[in-house]
Amino acid sequence: DADVTQTPRNRITKTGKRIMLECSQTKGHDRMYWYRQDPGLGLRLIYYSFDVKDINKGEISDGYSVSRQAQAKFSLSLESAIPNQTALYFCATSDFPTGGWETQYFGPGTRLLVL
Amino acid sequence: RKEVEQDPGPFNVPEGATVAFNCTYSNSASQSFFWYRQDCRKEPKLLMSVYSSGNEDGRFTAQLNRASQYISLLIRDSKLSDSATYLCVVIINQGGKLIFGQGTELSVKP
């Protein structure tokens, strides 16, 4: 089984709808992240959480909200979807080692199309 | 100016060729550097960390130049399976969030 899973894998929705993307991990990592990827722009950080009680905005948090329900679960919500939120969304986890290097483990991604 | 910028692609090379990618970063406080690989819109995966002294992993060599604020990735003896997008990643503060470059696409042809 995959260590980081995302549901749904694909989603088509209409403008104005509220949707939730879910992420679960079995790696036991404290840190979790949500990114979106658009062609030519790379991955941009939406929100990140360093533990269950710690939620932080990333580079592009407007229009999004998150919930860290447990160490293993981190959900991303689009309160009122708009077409420019059409993108590939990735969840990631990381385990921050003592040495200072940090590897991110990504889920398989959710393709979202907002009509 | 973007915090992390990569060579625009795509790079189209024949099998066996040597290819190099560059990545520049704007924040002199950047502390940690990585190259990730992403296959055809799948999830990115860590390829290698970049150490100050430079490091090699098989056909892949990563270099860091702090004075000029760039990192590089050299791939020798390219294989068809090296075709992917390569992402440069920088961490500004120890334990902080990652900043991704936009990626450089590599296509290795027979």
Coordinates of C-alpha atoms in Angstrom, one line a residue:
Chain A
D1 CA 0.0 0.0 0.0
A2 CA 1.1 3.6 -0.7
D3 CA 2.5 5.5 2.2
V4 CA 0.7 8.7 1.2
T5 CA -2.7 8.5 -0.4
Q6 CA -5.0 11.1 -1.8
T7 CA -8.7 11.0 -2.6
P8 CA -10.2 11.6 -5.0
R9 CA -7.6 11.1 -7.7
N10 CA -9.7 13.0 -10.2
R11 CA -12.5 15.5 -9.7
I12 CA -14.7 17.7 -11.9
T13 CA -16.7 20.3 -10.2
K14 CA -18.6 23.5 -11.0
T15 CA -17.9 27.1 -10.1
G16 CA -19.1 27.9 -6.6
K17 CA -19.1 24.4 -5.3
R18 CA -17.4 23.4 -2.1
I19 CA -15.1 20.5 -2.4
M20 CA -12.6 18.7 -0.1
L21 CA -9.5 16.9 -1.0
E22 CA -8.2 14.4 1.5
C23 CA -4.7 13.1 2.3
S24 CA -3.7 10.2 4.5
Q25 CA -0.3 8.9 5.4
T26 CA 1.0 5.9 7.1
K27 CA 4.6 7.1 7.5
G28 CA 4.1 8.5 11.0
H29 CA 5.4 11.9 9.9
D30 CA 4.4 15.1 11.8
R31 CA 4.8 17.4 8.9
M32 CA 2.2 17.6 6.1
Y33 CA 1.8 19.9 3.1
W34 CA -0.5 20.8 0.3
Y35 CA 0.8 22.0 -3.1
R36 CA -0.7 22.9 -6.4
Q37 CA 1.1 22.4 -9.7
D38 CA 0.3 24.4 -12.8
P39 CA 2.2 24.1 -16.1
G40 CA 5.2 26.3 -16.2
L41 CA 4.9 27.4 -12.6
G42 CA 6.2 24.4 -10.7
L43 CA 4.8 23.4 -7.3
R44 CA 3.4 26.2 -5.1
L45 CA 2.8 25.7 -1.4
I46 CA -0.8 26.3 -0.3
Y47 CA -0.8 25.3 3.4
Y48 CA 1.5 23.3 5.7
S49 CA 1.3 21.8 9.1
F50 CA 4.2 20.9 11.4
D51 CA 2.0 19.0 13.8
V52 CA -1.7 18.6 14.6
K53 CA -2.0 22.0 16.4
D54 CA 0.2 23.9 13.9
I55 CA -1.3 25.2 10.7
N56 CA 0.5 27.7 8.5
K57 CA -0.4 29.5 5.3
G58 CA 1.8 29.0 2.3
E59 CA 2.4 31.1 -0.8
I60 CA -1.1 30.9 -2.2
S61 CA -3.6 30.2 0.5
D62 CA -6.4 32.5 -0.6
G63 CA -9.5 30.6 -1.5
Y64 CA -8.3 27.5 0.4
S65 CA -8.7 26.2 3.9
V66 CA -7.2 23.1 5.6
S67 CA -8.0 20.8 8.5
R68 CA -5.5 18.5 10.3
Q69 CA -7.8 16.0 11.8
A70 CA -5.0 13.8 13.1
Q71 CA -1.3 13.2 12.6
A72 CA -2.2 11.0 9.7
K73 CA -4.8 13.2 8.0
F74 CA -4.7 16.6 6.3
S75 CA -7.6 17.8 4.2
L76 CA -7.7 20.7 1.8
S77 CA -11.0 22.5 1.1
L78 CA -12.0 24.9 -1.7
E79 CA -14.9 26.8 -0.1
S80 CA -16.2 28.1 -3.4
A81 CA -14.3 26.7 -6.4
I82 CA -13.4 28.9 -9.3
P83 CA -11.9 27.9 -12.7
N84 CA -8.4 29.2 -12.0
Q85 CA -8.2 26.6 -9.2
T86 CA -8.1 24.0 -11.9
A87 CA -4.7 22.3 -11.2
L88 CA -2.9 19.2 -10.1
Y89 CA -2.9 19.1 -6.3
F90 CA -0.3 17.2 -4.3
C91 CA -0.1 16.3 -0.6
A92 CA 3.3 15.6 0.9
T93 CA 4.8 14.6 4.2
S94 CA 8.2 15.0 5.7
D95 CA 10.2 13.8 8.6
F96 CA 12.6 16.4 9.8
P97 CA 15.8 14.7 10.8
T98 CA 18.3 16.0 13.3
G99 CA 20.8 16.7 10.5
G100 CA 18.7 19.3 8.9
W101 CA 18.0 17.7 5.6
E102 CA 14.4 17.2 4.7
T103 CA 12.9 14.8 2.2
Q104 CA 9.3 15.2 1.1
Y105 CA 7.2 12.2 0.2
F106 CA 4.4 13.0 -2.2
G107 CA 1.0 11.5 -2.7
P108 CA -0.1 10.5 -6.2
G109 CA -1.9 13.8 -6.8
T110 CA -5.5 14.9 -7.4
R111 CA -6.4 16.3 -10.8
L112 CA -9.1 19.0 -10.3
L113 CA -11.1 20.6 -13.0
V114 CA -13.4 23.5 -12.2
L115 CA -15.9 24.3 -14.9
Chain B
R1 CA 12.3 37.7 -9.6
K2 CA 11.4 34.2 -8.7
E3 CA 13.1 32.7 -5.7
V4 CA 14.2 29.7 -7.6
E5 CA 14.7 29.7 -11.4
Q6 CA 15.7 26.8 -13.6
D7 CA 16.9 26.5 -17.2
P8 CA 13.9 26.6 -19.5
G9 CA 13.4 23.4 -21.3
P10 CA 12.8 21.1 -22.9
F11 CA 16.2 19.5 -23.4
N12 CA 16.2 16.9 -26.2
V13 CA 19.3 14.8 -26.2
P14 CA 20.3 11.4 -27.7
E15 CA 21.0 8.4 -25.6
G16 CA 24.5 8.4 -24.2
A17 CA 24.8 12.2 -24.2
T18 CA 25.8 14.2 -21.2
V19 CA 23.4 16.9 -20.1
A20 CA 23.5 19.6 -17.4
F21 CA 20.8 21.6 -15.8
N22 CA 21.3 24.8 -13.8
C23 CA 19.2 26.4 -11.1
T24 CA 19.7 29.8 -9.5
Y25 CA 18.3 30.9 -6.2
S26 CA 17.9 34.5 -5.0
N27 CA 17.9 34.2 -1.2
S28 CA 21.4 34.1 0.1
A29 CA 20.0 32.6 3.4
S30 CA 19.1 29.4 1.5
Q31 CA 20.5 26.5 3.4
S32 CA 19.5 23.2 1.8
F33 CA 19.3 22.1 -1.8
F34 CA 17.8 19.2 -3.6
W35 CA 17.0 17.8 -7.0
Y36 CA 13.6 16.0 -7.4
R37 CA 12.4 14.1 -10.4
Q38 CA 8.9 14.1 -11.7
D39 CA 7.6 11.6 -14.4
C40 CA 4.8 12.7 -16.7
R41 CA 2.6 14.6 -14.1
K42 CA 3.1 11.9 -11.4
E43 CA 4.3 12.8 -8.0
P44 CA 7.8 14.3 -7.6
K45 CA 10.4 12.0 -5.9
L46 CA 13.7 13.0 -4.4
L47 CA 16.6 12.3 -6.8
M48 CA 19.4 13.6 -4.6
S49 CA 20.4 16.2 -2.0
V50 CA 23.1 18.7 -3.0
Y51 CA 26.0 19.0 -0.6
S52 CA 28.4 21.9 -0.3
S53 CA 31.3 19.8 -1.5
G54 CA 29.3 18.4 -4.4
N55 CA 28.1 14.8 -4.6
E56 CA 27.8 12.0 -7.1
D57 CA 25.3 9.2 -7.3
G58 CA 26.1 6.9 -10.2
R59 CA 25.7 8.8 -13.4
F60 CA 24.3 11.9 -11.6
T61 CA 26.5 14.7 -10.2
A62 CA 25.2 17.6 -8.2
Q63 CA 27.1 20.8 -7.5
L64 CA 26.5 23.8 -5.3
N65 CA 28.1 27.2 -5.9
R66 CA 27.1 29.5 -2.9
A67 CA 29.0 32.5 -4.2
S68 CA 27.1 32.6 -7.4
Q69 CA 23.9 31.1 -5.8
Y70 CA 23.3 28.3 -8.2
I71 CA 23.2 24.5 -8.2
S72 CA 23.6 22.2 -11.1
L73 CA 22.8 18.6 -12.0
L74 CA 24.9 16.7 -14.5
I75 CA 23.7 13.5 -16.1
R76 CA 26.2 11.4 -17.9
D77 CA 25.5 8.6 -20.4
S78 CA 21.8 9.5 -20.6
K79 CA 19.3 6.7 -20.7
L80 CA 15.8 6.7 -22.2
S81 CA 14.5 6.2 -18.7
D82 CA 16.0 9.5 -17.6
S83 CA 13.3 11.3 -19.5
A84 CA 11.4 13.3 -16.9
T85 CA 11.1 16.8 -15.5
Y86 CA 13.8 17.7 -13.0
L87 CA 12.8 20.1 -10.2
C88 CA 15.3 22.2 -8.2
V89 CA 14.3 22.7 -4.6
V90 CA 15.6 25.1 -2.0
I91 CA 15.0 25.4 1.7
I92 CA 15.5 28.9 3.0
N93 CA 15.6 28.3 6.7
Q94 CA 16.5 25.0 8.4
G95 CA 13.3 23.2 9.0
G96 CA 11.4 25.6 6.8
K97 CA 9.2 25.0 3.8
L98 CA 10.6 24.0 0.4
I99 CA 10.6 26.3 -2.6
F100 CA 10.4 24.6 -6.0
G101 CA 11.7 25.7 -9.3
Q102 CA 9.4 25.4 -12.3
G103 CA 11.2 22.3 -13.5
T104 CA 13.3 21.5 -16.6
E105 CA 12.0 18.8 -18.9
L106 CA 14.4 16.3 -20.3
S107 CA 13.6 14.0 -23.3
V108 CA 16.2 11.4 -24.2
K109 CA 15.8 10.0 -27.7
P110 CA 17.1 6.7 -29.1

